[in-house]
Amino acid sequence: GAGVSQTPSNKVTEKGKYVELRCDPISGHTALYWYRQSLGQGPEFLIYFQGTGAADDSGLPNDRFFAVRPEGSVSTLKIQRTERGDSAVYLCASSLLGSGEQFFGPGTRLTVL
Amino acid sequence: AQKITQTQPGMFVQEKEAVTLDCTYDTSDPSYGLFWYKQPSSGEMIFLIYQGSYDQQNATEGRYSLNFQKARKSANLVISASQLGDSAMYFCAMRATGANSKLTFGKGITLSVRP
């Protein structure tokens, strides 16, 4: 079956612009996670959805970052007034309820010029 | 809070030999899970193996085994019979109590397999 998909695969934007990153989880997976991976680092947690609601958003760095999952499947990570420090690979993962294993997508590489 | 420490520099191993990748962790949770993921140059995170904190036996998955030493708070990954395709970044990660909790990752280790 299809895995987690993320679009776009690459996004280049200018400082101050708004961007949206999309994640399509594996069908039937109720849990969805966003992580950010900077160069040479491990992924860092941003936010976790259980169904439509954000169960844990403690990893969002500031109020420029926001994520939604209105119908409990596709999620969009939104970044306002982008800064050069936002440049990273944004990874999405999903899992079944009650299962610890998270399946990751290929990521979106965001570059802020 | 959870913390994962991976301090080895880039690792090299000869094809067909075994290699151990180190991971130590810190947590105050009595129940937790430990994971290893592989990240090839393509960027996708590939799940390798899982160890629960209350599991009595070390986890194994094919050529991968996890050397879990709870008292030392270590969860080293052992790859047997290395293959060229094993060259990648390897991340150790921890999940706190609750099956759907977030993962906390280490910085990763680069493994290069020599022919």
Coordinates of N, CA and C in Angstrom, one line a residue:
Chain A
G1 N 0.8 -1.2 0.0 CA 0.0 0.0 0.0 C 0.8 1.2 0.0
A2 N 0.2 2.4 -0.2 CA 1.0 3.6 -0.3 C 1.5 4.0 1.1
G3 N 2.7 4.6 1.1 CA 3.2 5.1 2.4 C 2.8 6.5 2.6
V4 N 3.5 7.2 3.6 CA 3.3 8.6 3.8 C 3.9 9.4 2.7
S5 N 3.1 10.3 2.2 CA 3.6 11.2 1.1 C 3.6 12.6 1.6
Q6 N 4.5 13.4 1.1 CA 4.7 14.8 1.4 C 4.9 15.6 0.2
T7 N 4.2 16.8 0.1 CA 4.4 17.7 -1.0 C 4.5 19.1 -0.5
P8 N 5.3 19.9 -1.2 CA 6.2 19.5 -2.2 C 7.5 18.8 -1.7
S9 N 8.3 18.3 -2.5 CA 9.5 17.6 -2.1 C 10.6 18.7 -1.7
N10 N 10.5 19.8 -2.5 CA 11.4 20.9 -2.3 C 10.6 22.2 -2.3
K11 N 11.0 23.1 -1.5 CA 10.3 24.4 -1.5 C 11.4 25.5 -1.2
V12 N 11.5 26.4 -2.2 CA 12.5 27.5 -2.0 C 11.6 28.8 -1.9
T13 N 11.8 29.6 -0.8 CA 11.1 30.8 -0.6 C 12.0 31.9 -0.2
E14 N 11.4 33.1 -0.1 CA 12.2 34.2 0.3 C 11.8 34.5 1.8
K15 N 12.7 35.1 2.5 CA 12.5 35.5 3.9 C 11.3 36.4 3.9
G16 N 10.4 36.1 4.9 CA 9.2 36.8 5.1 C 8.0 36.3 4.5
K17 N 8.2 35.3 3.6 CA 7.0 34.7 2.9 C 6.3 33.7 3.7
Y18 N 5.1 33.3 3.3 CA 4.3 32.3 3.9 C 4.4 31.0 3.1
V19 N 4.6 29.8 3.8 CA 4.6 28.5 3.1 C 3.7 27.5 3.8
E20 N 3.2 26.6 3.0 CA 2.4 25.5 3.5 C 3.1 24.2 3.0
L21 N 3.2 23.2 3.9 CA 3.7 21.9 3.6 C 2.6 20.9 3.9
R22 N 2.5 20.0 3.0 CA 1.4 19.0 3.1 C 1.9 17.6 3.4
C23 N 1.1 16.9 4.2 CA 1.4 15.5 4.5 C 0.1 14.7 4.3
D24 N 0.3 13.6 3.6 CA -0.8 12.6 3.5 C -0.3 11.3 4.2
P25 N -1.0 11.0 5.3 CA -0.6 9.8 6.1 C -1.0 8.5 5.4
I26 N -0.5 7.4 6.0 CA -1.0 6.1 5.5 C -2.5 6.0 5.9
S27 N -3.3 5.5 5.0 CA -4.7 5.4 5.2 C -5.0 4.6 6.5
G28 N -5.9 5.2 7.3 CA -6.3 4.5 8.5 C -5.4 4.8 9.7
H29 N -4.3 5.5 9.5 CA -3.5 6.0 10.6 C -4.1 7.2 11.3
T30 N -4.4 7.1 12.6 CA -5.0 8.2 13.2 C -4.0 9.2 13.8
A31 N -2.8 8.7 14.1 CA -1.8 9.6 14.7 C -0.9 10.1 13.6
L32 N -0.6 11.4 13.7 CA 0.2 12.1 12.7 C 1.2 13.0 13.4
Y33 N 2.4 13.0 13.0 CA 3.5 13.8 13.6 C 4.2 14.6 12.6
W34 N 4.7 15.8 13.0 CA 5.6 16.6 12.2 C 6.9 16.7 13.0
Y35 N 8.0 16.6 12.3 CA 9.3 16.8 12.8 C 10.1 17.7 11.9
R36 N 11.1 18.3 12.5 CA 12.0 19.2 11.7 C 13.4 18.6 11.8
Q37 N 14.1 18.5 10.7 CA 15.5 18.0 10.8 C 16.4 19.0 10.1
S38 N 17.3 19.6 10.9 CA 18.3 20.5 10.4 C 19.5 19.7 10.0
L39 N 20.3 20.3 9.2 CA 21.5 19.6 8.6 C 22.4 19.1 9.8
G40 N 22.7 17.8 9.7 CA 23.6 17.2 10.6 C 23.0 16.9 12.0
Q41 N 21.7 17.0 12.1 CA 21.0 16.7 13.4 C 19.9 15.6 13.2
G42 N 19.5 15.1 14.3 CA 18.3 14.2 14.3 C 17.0 15.0 14.2
P43 N 16.0 14.3 13.8 CA 14.7 15.0 13.7 C 14.3 15.5 15.1
E44 N 13.6 16.7 15.1 CA 13.1 17.3 16.3 C 11.6 17.4 16.2
F45 N 10.9 17.0 17.2 CA 9.4 17.0 17.3 C 8.9 18.4 17.2
L46 N 7.8 18.5 16.4 CA 7.1 19.8 16.3 C 5.7 19.6 16.9
I47 N 4.9 18.7 16.4 CA 3.5 18.6 16.8 C 3.0 17.2 16.5
Y48 N 2.0 16.8 17.3 CA 1.4 15.5 17.1 C -0.1 15.6 17.1
F49 N -0.8 15.0 16.1 CA -2.2 15.0 16.0 C -2.8 13.6 16.3
Q50 N -3.9 13.6 17.1 CA -4.6 12.3 17.2 C -6.0 12.7 16.6
G51 N -6.3 12.1 15.5 CA -7.5 12.5 14.8 C -7.3 13.9 14.3
T52 N -8.3 14.7 14.5 CA -8.3 16.1 14.0 C -7.6 17.1 15.0
G53 N -7.5 16.7 16.2 CA -6.9 17.6 17.2 C -5.5 17.5 17.5
A54 N -4.8 18.6 17.8 CA -3.4 18.5 18.2 C -3.3 18.1 19.6
A55 N -2.8 16.8 19.8 CA -2.6 16.3 21.2 C -1.4 16.8 21.9
D56 N -0.4 17.3 21.1 CA 0.8 17.8 21.7 C 1.5 18.7 20.7
D57 N 1.5 20.0 21.0 CA 2.1 21.0 20.1 C 3.3 21.6 20.8
S58 N 3.9 20.9 21.7 CA 5.0 21.5 22.6 C 6.3 21.8 21.8
G59 N 6.4 21.2 20.6 CA 7.6 21.3 19.9 C 7.6 22.5 18.9
L60 N 6.5 23.1 18.7 CA 6.4 24.3 17.8 C 7.3 25.4 18.3
P61 N 8.2 25.9 17.5 CA 9.2 26.8 18.1 C 8.6 28.2 18.4
N62 N 7.6 28.6 17.7 CA 7.0 30.0 18.0 C 5.7 30.0 17.3
D63 N 5.0 31.2 17.5 CA 3.7 31.3 16.9 C 3.7 31.5 15.4
R64 N 4.8 31.5 14.8 CA 4.8 31.6 13.3 C 4.5 30.2 12.7
F65 N 4.6 29.2 13.5 CA 4.3 27.8 13.1 C 2.9 27.4 13.5
F66 N 2.2 26.8 12.6 CA 0.9 26.3 12.9 C 0.6 25.1 12.0
A67 N -0.2 24.2 12.5 CA -0.5 23.0 11.7 C -2.0 22.6 11.9
V68 N -2.6 22.1 10.9 CA -4.0 21.7 11.0 C -4.2 20.3 10.4
R69 N -5.3 19.7 10.8 CA -5.6 18.4 10.2 C -7.2 18.3 10.3
P70 N -7.8 19.1 9.5 CA -9.3 19.3 9.6 C -10.2 18.1 9.5
E71 N -9.8 17.1 8.7 CA -10.6 15.9 8.5 C -10.0 14.6 9.1
G72 N -8.9 14.8 9.8 CA -8.3 13.7 10.5 C -7.4 12.8 9.6
S73 N -7.1 13.3 8.4 CA -6.2 12.6 7.5 C -5.1 13.5 7.1
V74 N -5.3 14.2 6.0 CA -4.2 15.1 5.5 C -3.9 16.2 6.5
S75 N -2.7 16.6 6.6 CA -2.3 17.7 7.5 C -1.5 18.7 6.8
T76 N -1.6 19.9 7.2 CA -0.8 21.0 6.6 C 0.0 21.7 7.7
L77 N 1.3 21.9 7.5 CA 2.1 22.7 8.4 C 2.3 24.0 7.7
K78 N 2.0 25.1 8.5 CA 2.0 26.4 7.9 C 3.0 27.2 8.6
I79 N 3.8 27.9 7.9 CA 4.9 28.8 8.5 C 4.7 30.2 7.9
Q80 N 4.5 31.1 8.9 CA 4.3 32.5 8.5 C 5.7 33.2 8.6
R81 N 5.8 34.3 7.8 CA 7.0 35.2 7.9 C 8.3 34.4 8.1
T82 N 8.5 33.5 7.1 CA 9.7 32.6 7.2 C 11.0 33.3 7.4
E83 N 11.8 32.7 8.1 CA 13.2 33.2 8.4 C 14.2 32.2 7.9
R84 N 15.4 32.6 7.7 CA 16.5 31.7 7.2 C 16.7 30.5 8.1
G85 N 16.5 30.7 9.4 CA 16.7 29.7 10.3 C 15.6 28.6 10.2
D86 N 14.6 28.8 9.4 CA 13.5 27.8 9.2 C 13.9 26.8 8.2
S87 N 15.0 27.1 7.5 CA 15.5 26.1 6.5 C 15.9 24.8 7.1
A88 N 15.2 23.7 6.6 CA 15.4 22.4 7.2 C 14.6 21.4 6.3
V89 N 14.7 20.1 6.7 CA 13.8 19.1 6.1 C 12.7 18.9 7.1
Y90 N 11.5 19.0 6.6 CA 10.3 18.8 7.5 C 9.7 17.4 7.2
L91 N 9.7 16.6 8.2 CA 9.3 15.2 8.1 C 8.0 15.0 8.7
C92 N 7.2 14.2 8.1 CA 5.9 13.8 8.6 C 5.9 12.3 8.8
A93 N 5.2 11.9 9.9 CA 5.1 10.5 10.2 C 3.7 10.2 10.6
S94 N 3.3 8.9 10.4 CA 2.0 8.5 10.9 C 2.1 7.1 11.6
S95 N 1.1 6.9 12.4 CA 1.1 5.6 13.1 C -0.4 5.2 13.4
L96 N -0.6 3.9 13.6 CA -1.9 3.4 14.0 C -2.1 3.7 15.5
L97 N -3.3 3.9 15.9 CA -3.6 4.1 17.3 C -3.1 2.9 18.1
G98 N -2.4 3.2 19.1 CA -1.9 2.1 20.0 C -0.6 1.5 19.5
S99 N -0.1 1.8 18.4 CA 1.1 1.3 17.9 C 2.2 2.3 18.0
G100 N 3.4 1.9 18.5 CA 4.5 2.8 18.7 C 5.2 3.1 17.4
E101 N 5.2 2.2 16.4 CA 6.0 2.4 15.2 C 5.5 3.6 14.4
Q102 N 6.3 4.5 14.1 CA 5.9 5.6 13.2 C 6.6 5.4 11.8
F103 N 5.7 5.6 10.8 CA 6.2 5.5 9.4 C 6.4 6.9 8.9
F104 N 7.6 7.1 8.4 CA 7.9 8.5 7.9 C 7.8 8.7 6.4
G105 N 7.5 9.9 6.0 CA 7.4 10.3 4.7 C 8.8 10.7 4.2
P106 N 9.0 11.1 2.9 CA 10.3 11.4 2.4 C 10.7 12.8 2.8
G107 N 9.8 13.6 3.3 CA 10.2 14.9 3.8 C 10.0 16.0 2.7
T108 N 9.9 17.3 3.2 CA 10.0 18.4 2.4 C 11.2 19.3 2.8
R109 N 12.1 19.5 1.8 CA 13.2 20.3 2.0 C 12.9 21.8 1.8
L110 N 12.9 22.6 2.9 CA 12.5 24.0 2.8 C 13.8 24.8 2.9
T111 N 13.9 25.7 1.9 CA 15.1 26.6 1.9 C 14.5 28.0 1.9
V112 N 14.9 28.8 2.9 CA 14.5 30.2 2.9 C 15.7 31.1 2.6
L113 N 15.6 31.8 1.5 CA 16.7 32.6 1.0 C 16.7 34.0 1.7
Chain B
A1 N 11.8 14.7 30.9 CA 12.3 14.9 29.6 C 13.2 13.7 29.2
Q2 N 13.3 13.4 27.9 CA 14.1 12.3 27.4 C 15.3 12.9 26.7
K3 N 16.4 12.2 26.8 CA 17.6 12.6 26.0 C 18.3 11.3 25.5
I4 N 18.7 11.5 24.2 CA 19.4 10.4 23.5 C 20.8 10.9 23.2
T5 N 21.8 10.1 23.4 CA 23.2 10.5 23.2 C 23.8 9.5 22.2
Q6 N 24.3 10.1 21.1 CA 25.1 9.3 20.1 C 26.3 10.1 19.9
T7 N 27.5 9.6 20.3 CA 28.7 10.4 20.3 C 29.7 9.8 19.4
Q8 N 29.5 8.6 18.8 CA 30.5 8.1 17.9 C 30.7 9.0 16.7
P9 N 32.0 9.1 16.3 CA 32.2 9.8 15.0 C 31.8 8.9 13.9
G10 N 32.0 9.2 12.6 CA 31.7 8.4 11.5 C 32.3 7.0 11.7
M11 N 31.5 6.0 11.5 CA 31.9 4.6 11.6 C 32.2 4.0 10.3
F12 N 33.2 3.1 10.3 CA 33.6 2.4 9.0 C 33.6 0.9 9.4
V13 N 33.1 0.1 8.5 CA 33.1 -1.3 8.7 C 33.3 -2.0 7.3
Q14 N 34.0 -3.1 7.4 CA 34.3 -3.9 6.2 C 33.0 -4.7 5.8
E15 N 32.7 -4.8 4.6 CA 31.6 -5.6 4.1 C 31.7 -7.0 4.7
K16 N 30.6 -7.5 5.2 CA 30.4 -8.9 5.8 C 30.8 -8.9 7.2
E17 N 31.3 -7.9 7.8 CA 31.7 -7.9 9.2 C 30.5 -7.3 10.0
A18 N 30.6 -7.5 11.3 CA 29.6 -6.9 12.2 C 30.0 -5.5 12.7
V19 N 29.1 -4.7 13.1 CA 29.4 -3.4 13.6 C 28.4 -3.0 14.7
T20 N 28.8 -2.3 15.7 CA 28.0 -1.9 16.8 C 27.9 -0.4 16.8
L21 N 26.7 0.1 16.8 CA 26.5 1.6 16.9 C 25.9 1.9 18.3
D22 N 26.6 2.8 19.0 CA 26.3 3.1 20.4 C 25.1 4.1 20.6
C23 N 24.4 3.9 21.6 CA 23.3 4.8 22.0 C 23.1 4.7 23.5
T24 N 23.2 5.9 24.2 CA 22.8 5.9 25.6 C 21.6 6.9 25.7
Y25 N 20.8 6.7 26.7 CA 19.6 7.5 26.9 C 19.4 7.9 28.3
D26 N 18.6 8.9 28.5 CA 18.2 9.3 29.9 C 16.8 9.6 29.9
T27 N 16.1 9.1 30.9 CA 14.7 9.4 31.1 C 14.3 9.1 32.5
S28 N 13.2 9.8 32.9 CA 12.7 9.6 34.3 C 11.4 8.7 34.2
D29 N 11.0 8.4 32.9 CA 9.8 7.6 32.8 C 10.1 6.1 33.1
P30 N 9.2 5.4 33.9 CA 9.5 4.0 34.2 C 9.2 3.1 33.0
S31 N 8.4 3.6 32.0 CA 8.1 2.8 30.9 C 8.4 3.6 29.6
Y32 N 9.1 3.0 28.7 CA 9.6 3.7 27.5 C 9.9 2.7 26.4
G33 N 10.1 3.3 25.2 CA 10.5 2.4 24.1 C 11.7 3.0 23.4
L34 N 12.5 2.2 22.9 CA 13.7 2.6 22.2 C 13.7 2.1 20.7
F35 N 14.1 2.9 19.8 CA 14.0 2.7 18.4 C 15.3 2.9 17.7
W36 N 15.5 2.3 16.6 CA 16.6 2.6 15.7 C 16.0 2.8 14.3
Y37 N 16.4 3.9 13.7 CA 16.0 4.2 12.3 C 17.2 4.4 11.5
K38 N 17.1 4.0 10.2 CA 18.1 4.2 9.2 C 17.7 5.3 8.2
Q39 N 18.6 6.2 7.9 CA 18.3 7.3 7.0 C 19.4 7.3 5.9
P40 N 19.1 6.7 4.7 CA 20.0 6.7 3.6 C 20.0 8.1 3.0
S41 N 20.9 8.3 2.0 CA 21.1 9.6 1.4 C 19.8 10.1 0.8
S42 N 18.9 9.2 0.5 CA 17.6 9.7 -0.1 C 16.7 10.4 0.9
G43 N 17.0 10.3 2.2 CA 16.4 11.1 3.2 C 15.3 10.5 4.0
E44 N 14.7 9.4 3.5 CA 13.6 8.8 4.2 C 14.1 8.0 5.5
M45 N 13.3 8.1 6.5 CA 13.6 7.4 7.8 C 13.0 6.0 7.7
I46 N 13.8 5.0 7.9 CA 13.4 3.6 7.8 C 13.5 3.0 9.2
F47 N 12.4 2.5 9.7 CA 12.3 1.8 11.0 C 13.1 0.5 10.9
L48 N 14.0 0.3 11.9 CA 14.8 -1.0 11.9 C 14.3 -1.9 13.0
I49 N 14.3 -1.4 14.3 CA 14.1 -2.3 15.4 C 13.5 -1.5 16.6
Y50 N 12.8 -2.2 17.4 CA 12.2 -1.6 18.6 C 12.5 -2.5 19.9
Q51 N 12.7 -1.8 21.0 CA 12.9 -2.5 22.3 C 12.0 -1.8 23.3
G52 N 11.2 -2.5 24.0 CA 10.4 -1.9 25.1 C 11.2 -2.0 26.4
S53 N 11.0 -1.1 27.3 CA 11.8 -1.1 28.5 C 11.6 -2.3 29.4
Y54 N 10.4 -2.9 29.2 CA 10.1 -4.0 30.1 C 10.3 -5.4 29.4
D55 N 10.8 -5.3 28.1 CA 11.1 -6.5 27.4 C 12.2 -7.3 28.1
Q56 N 12.1 -8.5 28.3 CA 13.1 -9.3 29.0 C 14.2 -9.7 28.0
Q57 N 13.9 -9.8 26.8 CA 14.9 -10.3 25.8 C 15.3 -9.1 24.9
N58 N 16.5 -9.2 24.4 CA 16.9 -8.2 23.4 C 16.2 -8.4 22.1
A59 N 15.8 -7.3 21.5 CA 15.1 -7.4 20.2 C 16.0 -7.8 19.1
T60 N 15.5 -8.6 18.1 CA 16.2 -8.9 16.9 C 15.3 -8.8 15.7
E61 N 15.8 -8.3 14.6 CA 15.1 -8.2 13.3 C 16.1 -8.5 12.2
G62 N 16.1 -9.8 11.8 CA 17.0 -10.1 10.7 C 18.5 -9.9 11.1
R63 N 19.2 -9.1 10.4 CA 20.6 -8.8 10.7 C 20.8 -7.8 11.8
Y64 N 19.7 -7.2 12.3 CA 19.7 -6.2 13.3 C 19.4 -6.8 14.7
S65 N 20.2 -6.4 15.7 CA 19.8 -6.8 17.0 C 20.1 -5.6 17.9
L66 N 19.4 -5.5 19.0 CA 19.5 -4.4 19.9 C 20.1 -4.9 21.2
N67 N 21.2 -4.4 21.6 CA 21.9 -4.8 22.9 C 21.4 -3.8 24.0
F68 N 20.4 -4.3 24.7 CA 19.7 -3.4 25.6 C 20.3 -3.7 27.0
Q69 N 20.9 -2.7 27.6 CA 21.4 -2.8 29.0 C 20.7 -1.7 29.8
K70 N 19.7 -2.1 30.5 CA 18.8 -1.1 31.1 C 19.5 -0.4 32.3
A71 N 20.3 -1.1 33.0 CA 21.0 -0.5 34.2 C 22.0 0.6 33.7
R72 N 22.6 0.3 32.5 CA 23.6 1.3 32.0 C 22.9 2.3 31.1
K73 N 21.6 2.2 30.9 CA 20.8 3.0 30.0 C 21.5 3.1 28.6
S74 N 21.7 1.9 28.1 CA 22.3 1.9 26.7 C 21.5 1.0 25.8
A75 N 21.4 1.3 24.6 CA 20.6 0.5 23.6 C 21.4 0.5 22.3
N76 N 22.4 -0.3 22.3 CA 23.3 -0.3 21.1 C 22.7 -1.2 20.0
L77 N 22.9 -0.7 18.8 CA 22.5 -1.5 17.6 C 23.6 -2.3 17.0
V78 N 23.4 -3.6 16.8 CA 24.4 -4.4 16.2 C 23.9 -4.8 14.8
I79 N 24.7 -4.6 13.9 CA 24.4 -5.0 12.5 C 25.4 -6.1 12.1
S80 N 24.9 -7.3 11.8 CA 25.7 -8.4 11.5 C 25.9 -8.5 9.9
A81 N 26.9 -9.1 9.5 CA 27.2 -9.3 8.1 C 26.8 -8.0 7.2
S82 N 27.6 -7.0 7.5 CA 27.3 -5.7 6.9 C 27.3 -5.8 5.3
Q83 N 26.4 -5.0 4.8 CA 26.3 -4.9 3.3 C 26.5 -3.5 2.8
L84 N 26.9 -3.3 1.6 CA 27.2 -2.0 1.1 C 25.9 -1.1 1.2
G85 N 24.8 -1.7 1.1 CA 23.5 -0.9 1.3 C 23.3 -0.4 2.7
D86 N 24.1 -0.9 3.6 CA 23.9 -0.4 5.0 C 24.5 0.9 5.2
S87 N 25.3 1.4 4.3 CA 25.9 2.8 4.4 C 24.8 3.8 4.5
A88 N 24.7 4.5 5.6 CA 23.6 5.5 5.9 C 23.9 6.2 7.2
M89 N 23.0 7.1 7.5 CA 22.9 7.6 8.9 C 22.0 6.7 9.7
Y90 N 22.4 6.5 11.0 CA 21.5 5.7 11.9 C 21.2 6.5 13.1
F91 N 19.9 6.6 13.4 CA 19.4 7.3 14.5 C 18.8 6.4 15.6
C92 N 19.2 6.7 16.8 CA 18.5 6.1 18.0 C 17.5 7.1 18.5
A93 N 16.3 6.5 18.9 CA 15.2 7.4 19.3 C 14.5 6.7 20.5
M94 N 13.9 7.6 21.3 CA 13.1 7.1 22.5 C 11.7 7.6 22.4
R95 N 10.8 6.8 22.9 CA 9.4 7.3 23.0 C 9.0 7.1 24.5
A96 N 8.5 8.2 25.0 CA 8.0 8.2 26.4 C 6.8 7.3 26.6
T97 N 6.3 7.3 27.8 CA 5.1 6.5 28.1 C 4.0 6.8 27.2
G98 N 3.2 5.8 26.7 CA 2.1 6.1 25.8 C 2.5 5.8 24.4
A99 N 1.8 4.9 23.8 CA 2.2 4.3 22.5 C 2.3 5.4 21.4
N100 N 1.5 6.5 21.6 CA 1.5 7.5 20.5 C 2.3 8.7 20.9
S101 N 3.2 8.6 21.8 CA 4.0 9.7 22.2 C 5.0 10.1 21.1
K102 N 5.5 11.3 21.2 CA 6.5 11.7 20.2 C 7.8 10.9 20.4
L103 N 8.6 10.9 19.4 CA 10.0 10.4 19.4 C 11.0 11.5 19.7
T104 N 12.0 11.1 20.5 CA 13.1 12.0 20.7 C 14.3 11.3 20.1
F105 N 15.0 12.0 19.2 CA 16.1 11.4 18.5 C 17.4 11.9 19.0
G106 N 18.5 11.0 18.7 CA 19.8 11.4 18.9 C 20.3 12.2 17.6
K107 N 21.6 12.6 17.6 CA 22.2 13.3 16.5 C 22.5 12.4 15.3
G108 N 22.6 11.1 15.6 CA 22.8 10.1 14.5 C 24.3 9.8 14.4
I109 N 24.5 8.7 13.7 CA 25.9 8.2 13.4 C 25.9 7.8 11.9
T110 N 27.0 8.2 11.3 CA 27.2 7.9 9.9 C 28.0 6.6 9.8
L111 N 27.4 5.6 9.1 CA 28.1 4.3 8.9 C 28.4 4.2 7.4
S112 N 29.7 3.9 7.2 CA 30.1 3.6 5.8 C 30.7 2.2 5.8
V113 N 30.1 1.4 4.8 CA 30.6 0.0 4.6 C 31.5 0.0 3.4
R114 N 32.7 -0.6 3.7 CA 33.7 -0.6 2.7 C 33.7 -2.0 2.0
P115 N 33.9 -2.0 0.6 CA 33.8 -3.3 -0.1 C 35.1 -4.1 0.2

